[in-house]
Amino acid sequence: MAELNDEYIAKMEDVLETYEKTYDPKAPVVCLDEKPVTLHADVRPASPAEPGREARRDNEYQRRGTANVFCAVEPKAGRHFTFPTPDRSAFEFAQVACRLAMQYPDAETIHLVMDNLNIHCRKSLTDVFGVEVGSEIWDQFMFTSHPPTEAG
């Protein structure tokens, strides 16, 4: 479990203050997180529903590797975005940050709340898009990081 110290409390207060902001389309508040997923394939075909019988699907599956899903949510506007990617890498984060910025062309600042994963940095964008463009994308965001947890 994370230690409840002054740094943790300050970070959590920053996150809560960000979430409490009044809705402003020029300064949307968006939360971003990612999740690894396991890909499965059916071993046997499902049987469709018939009159008097529900559809059936076998619970046996074949593992087909893994992928990643980045999910962004702007709760006060009721918007959400999913970005499936082959993995959770700096390259993929840069692509997602760019695609997310494009969803808010009229925003002056996008307040982005996310964890402090090592790929969540300006370097990820500048490595992919070059210093000028990567910095331009990065500068569209105001970042607020969750305090670290036991899981990281």
PDB file of C-alpha atoms in Angstrom:
ATOM      1  CA  MET A   1       0.000   0.000   0.000  1.00  0.00           C
ATOM      2  CA  ALA A   2       1.218   3.511  -0.814  1.00  0.00           C
ATOM      3  CA  GLU A   3       2.551   5.557   2.068  1.00  0.00           C
ATOM      4  CA  LEU A   4       0.221   8.394   3.070  1.00  0.00           C
ATOM      5  CA  ASN A   5       2.844  11.141   3.226  1.00  0.00           C
ATOM      6  CA  ASP A   6       2.849  14.854   2.313  1.00  0.00           C
ATOM      7  CA  GLU A   7       3.783  14.179  -1.323  1.00  0.00           C
ATOM      8  CA  TYR A   8       0.980  11.621  -1.740  1.00  0.00           C
ATOM      9  CA  ILE A   9      -1.580  13.967  -0.171  1.00  0.00           C
ATOM     10  CA  ALA A  10      -0.443  16.913  -2.328  1.00  0.00           C
ATOM     11  CA  LYS A  11      -0.729  14.848  -5.526  1.00  0.00           C
ATOM     12  CA  MET A  12      -4.166  13.574  -4.567  1.00  0.00           C
ATOM     13  CA  GLU A  13      -5.320  17.121  -3.772  1.00  0.00           C
ATOM     14  CA  ASP A  14      -4.088  18.217  -7.228  1.00  0.00           C
ATOM     15  CA  VAL A  15      -6.079  15.412  -8.867  1.00  0.00           C
ATOM     16  CA  LEU A  16      -9.221  16.264  -6.883  1.00  0.00           C
ATOM     17  CA  GLU A  17      -8.896  19.998  -7.649  1.00  0.00           C
ATOM     18  CA  THR A  18      -8.565  19.154 -11.337  1.00  0.00           C
ATOM     19  CA  TYR A  19     -11.692  16.992 -11.271  1.00  0.00           C
ATOM     20  CA  GLU A  20     -13.606  19.759  -9.447  1.00  0.00           C
ATOM     21  CA  LYS A  21     -13.004  22.296 -12.233  1.00  0.00           C
ATOM     22  CA  THR A  22     -16.156  23.759 -13.756  1.00  0.00           C
ATOM     23  CA  TYR A  23     -16.871  22.363 -17.197  1.00  0.00           C
ATOM     24  CA  ASP A  24     -15.195  24.469 -19.868  1.00  0.00           C
ATOM     25  CA  PRO A  25     -14.930  23.233 -23.473  1.00  0.00           C
ATOM     26  CA  LYS A  26     -11.838  25.433 -23.882  1.00  0.00           C
ATOM     27  CA  ALA A  27     -10.165  23.579 -20.969  1.00  0.00           C
ATOM     28  CA  PRO A  28     -11.570  20.029 -20.858  1.00  0.00           C
ATOM     29  CA  VAL A  29     -10.611  17.679 -18.024  1.00  0.00           C
ATOM     30  CA  VAL A  30      -9.744  14.235 -19.362  1.00  0.00           C
ATOM     31  CA  CYS A  31      -8.543  11.124 -17.542  1.00  0.00           C
ATOM     32  CA  LEU A  32      -6.275   8.687 -19.417  1.00  0.00           C
ATOM     33  CA  ASP A  33      -5.316   5.163 -18.431  1.00  0.00           C
ATOM     34  CA  GLU A  34      -4.267   1.979 -20.150  1.00  0.00           C
ATOM     35  CA  LYS A  35      -4.951  -1.687 -19.612  1.00  0.00           C
ATOM     36  CA  PRO A  36      -3.352  -4.810 -21.021  1.00  0.00           C
ATOM     37  CA  VAL A  37      -5.798  -7.327 -22.451  1.00  0.00           C
ATOM     38  CA  THR A  38      -5.488 -11.002 -23.328  1.00  0.00           C
ATOM     39  CA  LEU A  39      -6.679 -11.950 -26.788  1.00  0.00           C
ATOM     40  CA  HIS A  40      -8.743 -15.135 -27.131  1.00  0.00           C
ATOM     41  CA  ALA A  41     -10.020 -17.178 -30.055  1.00  0.00           C
ATOM     42  CA  ASP A  42     -12.892 -19.641 -29.925  1.00  0.00           C
ATOM     43  CA  VAL A  43     -11.911 -23.318 -30.104  1.00  0.00           C
ATOM     44  CA  ARG A  44     -15.388 -24.377 -31.196  1.00  0.00           C
ATOM     45  CA  PRO A  45     -17.971 -22.246 -32.994  1.00  0.00           C
ATOM     46  CA  ALA A  46     -20.839 -20.791 -30.983  1.00  0.00           C
ATOM     47  CA  SER A  47     -24.351 -22.092 -31.636  1.00  0.00           C
ATOM     48  CA  PRO A  48     -26.939 -19.415 -32.432  1.00  0.00           C
ATOM     49  CA  ALA A  49     -30.143 -18.892 -30.517  1.00  0.00           C
ATOM     50  CA  GLU A  50     -33.163 -20.850 -31.665  1.00  0.00           C
ATOM     51  CA  PRO A  51     -36.794 -20.639 -30.590  1.00  0.00           C
ATOM     52  CA  GLY A  52     -36.892 -21.880 -27.011  1.00  0.00           C
ATOM     53  CA  ARG A  53     -33.069 -22.021 -26.616  1.00  0.00           C
ATOM     54  CA  GLU A  54     -30.521 -19.303 -25.935  1.00  0.00           C
ATOM     55  CA  ALA A  55     -27.310 -18.925 -27.918  1.00  0.00           C
ATOM     56  CA  ARG A  56     -24.470 -21.049 -26.588  1.00  0.00           C
ATOM     57  CA  ARG A  57     -20.774 -20.374 -26.475  1.00  0.00           C
ATOM     58  CA  ASP A  58     -18.109 -22.736 -25.238  1.00  0.00           C
ATOM     59  CA  ASN A  59     -15.926 -21.377 -22.435  1.00  0.00           C
ATOM     60  CA  GLU A  60     -12.818 -23.058 -23.848  1.00  0.00           C
ATOM     61  CA  TYR A  61     -10.562 -20.691 -25.795  1.00  0.00           C
ATOM     62  CA  GLN A  62      -7.157 -20.471 -27.406  1.00  0.00           C
ATOM     63  CA  ARG A  63      -4.836 -17.719 -26.205  1.00  0.00           C
ATOM     64  CA  ARG A  64      -3.806 -15.389 -29.041  1.00  0.00           C
ATOM     65  CA  GLY A  65      -1.356 -13.048 -27.328  1.00  0.00           C
ATOM     66  CA  THR A  66      -1.904  -9.708 -25.686  1.00  0.00           C
ATOM     67  CA  ALA A  67      -2.739  -6.148 -26.643  1.00  0.00           C
ATOM     68  CA  ASN A  68      -3.325  -2.877 -24.844  1.00  0.00           C
ATOM     69  CA  VAL A  69      -6.206  -0.425 -24.629  1.00  0.00           C
ATOM     70  CA  PHE A  70      -5.759   3.247 -23.797  1.00  0.00           C
ATOM     71  CA  CYS A  71      -8.997   4.767 -22.536  1.00  0.00           C
ATOM     72  CA  ALA A  72      -9.673   8.483 -22.146  1.00  0.00           C
ATOM     73  CA  VAL A  73     -12.763   9.840 -20.404  1.00  0.00           C
ATOM     74  CA  GLU A  74     -14.062  13.389 -20.180  1.00  0.00           C
ATOM     75  CA  PRO A  75     -16.797  12.794 -17.587  1.00  0.00           C
ATOM     76  CA  LYS A  76     -18.337  16.272 -17.499  1.00  0.00           C
ATOM     77  CA  ALA A  77     -18.936  16.229 -21.260  1.00  0.00           C
ATOM     78  CA  GLY A  78     -19.902  12.559 -21.386  1.00  0.00           C
ATOM     79  CA  ARG A  79     -17.150  11.777 -23.896  1.00  0.00           C
ATOM     80  CA  HIS A  80     -14.900   8.751 -23.982  1.00  0.00           C
ATOM     81  CA  PHE A  81     -12.309   7.410 -26.375  1.00  0.00           C
ATOM     82  CA  THR A  82     -10.662   4.021 -26.694  1.00  0.00           C
ATOM     83  CA  PHE A  83      -7.402   3.476 -28.500  1.00  0.00           C
ATOM     84  CA  PRO A  84      -6.457  -0.188 -28.957  1.00  0.00           C
ATOM     85  CA  THR A  85      -2.728  -0.668 -29.471  1.00  0.00           C
ATOM     86  CA  PRO A  86      -0.470  -3.697 -29.873  1.00  0.00           C
ATOM     87  CA  ASP A  87       1.383  -2.816 -26.662  1.00  0.00           C
ATOM     88  CA  ARG A  88       1.941  -0.154 -24.029  1.00  0.00           C
ATOM     89  CA  SER A  89       5.000   1.648 -25.330  1.00  0.00           C
ATOM     90  CA  ALA A  90       6.290   5.205 -25.618  1.00  0.00           C
ATOM     91  CA  PHE A  91       5.498   5.104 -29.341  1.00  0.00           C
ATOM     92  CA  GLU A  92       1.884   4.087 -28.680  1.00  0.00           C
ATOM     93  CA  PHE A  93       1.475   6.721 -25.945  1.00  0.00           C
ATOM     94  CA  ALA A  94       2.728   9.397 -28.351  1.00  0.00           C
ATOM     95  CA  GLN A  95       0.222   8.289 -30.983  1.00  0.00           C
ATOM     96  CA  VAL A  96      -2.619   8.323 -28.436  1.00  0.00           C
ATOM     97  CA  ALA A  97      -1.655  11.776 -27.104  1.00  0.00           C
ATOM     98  CA  CYS A  98      -1.688  13.143 -30.660  1.00  0.00           C
ATOM     99  CA  ARG A  99      -5.044  11.531 -31.488  1.00  0.00           C
ATOM    100  CA  LEU A 100      -6.490  12.774 -28.193  1.00  0.00           C
ATOM    101  CA  ALA A 101      -5.291  16.340 -28.847  1.00  0.00           C
ATOM    102  CA  MET A 102      -6.983  16.207 -32.265  1.00  0.00           C
ATOM    103  CA  GLN A 103     -10.308  15.470 -30.522  1.00  0.00           C
ATOM    104  CA  TYR A 104     -10.131  18.948 -28.914  1.00  0.00           C
ATOM    105  CA  PRO A 105      -9.212  21.358 -31.739  1.00  0.00           C
ATOM    106  CA  ASP A 106     -10.819  24.354 -29.989  1.00  0.00           C
ATOM    107  CA  ALA A 107      -9.309  23.711 -26.552  1.00  0.00           C
ATOM    108  CA  GLU A 108      -6.796  26.183 -25.193  1.00  0.00           C
ATOM    109  CA  THR A 109      -5.566  23.623 -22.638  1.00  0.00           C
ATOM    110  CA  ILE A 110      -6.472  19.979 -22.147  1.00  0.00           C
ATOM    111  CA  HIS A 111      -6.188  19.006 -18.478  1.00  0.00           C
ATOM    112  CA  LEU A 112      -4.997  15.411 -18.612  1.00  0.00           C
ATOM    113  CA  VAL A 113      -5.101  13.279 -15.468  1.00  0.00           C
ATOM    114  CA  MET A 114      -3.049  10.083 -15.665  1.00  0.00           C
ATOM    115  CA  ASP A 115      -0.659   7.921 -13.710  1.00  0.00           C
ATOM    116  CA  ASN A 116       3.048   8.649 -13.674  1.00  0.00           C
ATOM    117  CA  LEU A 117       4.146   5.815 -15.944  1.00  0.00           C
ATOM    118  CA  ASN A 118       7.633   6.329 -17.387  1.00  0.00           C
ATOM    119  CA  ILE A 119       6.309   6.588 -20.976  1.00  0.00           C
ATOM    120  CA  HIS A 120       3.999   9.496 -20.073  1.00  0.00           C
ATOM    121  CA  CYS A 121       6.548  12.169 -20.940  1.00  0.00           C
ATOM    122  CA  ARG A 122       7.507  14.801 -23.526  1.00  0.00           C
ATOM    123  CA  LYS A 123      10.343  12.586 -24.783  1.00  0.00           C
ATOM    124  CA  SER A 124       7.847   9.976 -25.986  1.00  0.00           C
ATOM    125  CA  LEU A 125       6.285  12.575 -28.276  1.00  0.00           C
ATOM    126  CA  THR A 126       9.518  14.205 -29.433  1.00  0.00           C
ATOM    127  CA  ASP A 127      11.048  10.816 -30.270  1.00  0.00           C
ATOM    128  CA  VAL A 128       8.082  10.019 -32.526  1.00  0.00           C
ATOM    129  CA  PHE A 129       7.179  13.418 -33.991  1.00  0.00           C
ATOM    130  CA  GLY A 130      10.431  15.381 -33.647  1.00  0.00           C
ATOM    131  CA  VAL A 131      11.178  18.141 -31.161  1.00  0.00           C
ATOM    132  CA  GLU A 132       9.058  20.869 -32.762  1.00  0.00           C
ATOM    133  CA  VAL A 133       5.858  18.899 -33.427  1.00  0.00           C
ATOM    134  CA  GLY A 134       6.199  16.663 -30.344  1.00  0.00           C
ATOM    135  CA  SER A 135       6.593  19.713 -28.100  1.00  0.00           C
ATOM    136  CA  GLU A 136       3.635  21.415 -29.791  1.00  0.00           C
ATOM    137  CA  ILE A 137       1.425  18.405 -29.019  1.00  0.00           C
ATOM    138  CA  TRP A 138       2.792  18.084 -25.457  1.00  0.00           C
ATOM    139  CA  ASP A 139       2.176  21.780 -24.757  1.00  0.00           C
ATOM    140  CA  GLN A 140      -1.550  21.394 -25.503  1.00  0.00           C
ATOM    141  CA  PHE A 141      -1.841  19.453 -22.239  1.00  0.00           C
ATOM    142  CA  MET A 142      -1.684  20.415 -18.571  1.00  0.00           C
ATOM    143  CA  PHE A 143      -0.750  17.218 -16.746  1.00  0.00           C
ATOM    144  CA  THR A 144      -1.888  16.044 -13.341  1.00  0.00           C
ATOM    145  CA  SER A 145      -0.540  12.724 -12.098  1.00  0.00           C
ATOM    146  CA  HIS A 146      -2.166  10.288  -9.724  1.00  0.00           C
ATOM    147  CA  PRO A 147      -0.113   9.540  -6.626  1.00  0.00           C
ATOM    148  CA  PRO A 148       1.792   6.263  -6.907  1.00  0.00           C
ATOM    149  CA  THR A 149       0.048   3.147  -5.643  1.00  0.00           C
ATOM    150  CA  GLU A 150       1.373  -0.213  -4.564  1.00  0.00           C
ATOM    151  CA  ALA A 151       0.862  -1.497  -8.112  1.00  0.00           C
ATOM    152  CA  GLY A 152       2.850   1.436  -9.504  1.00  0.00           C
TER     153      GLY A 152
END
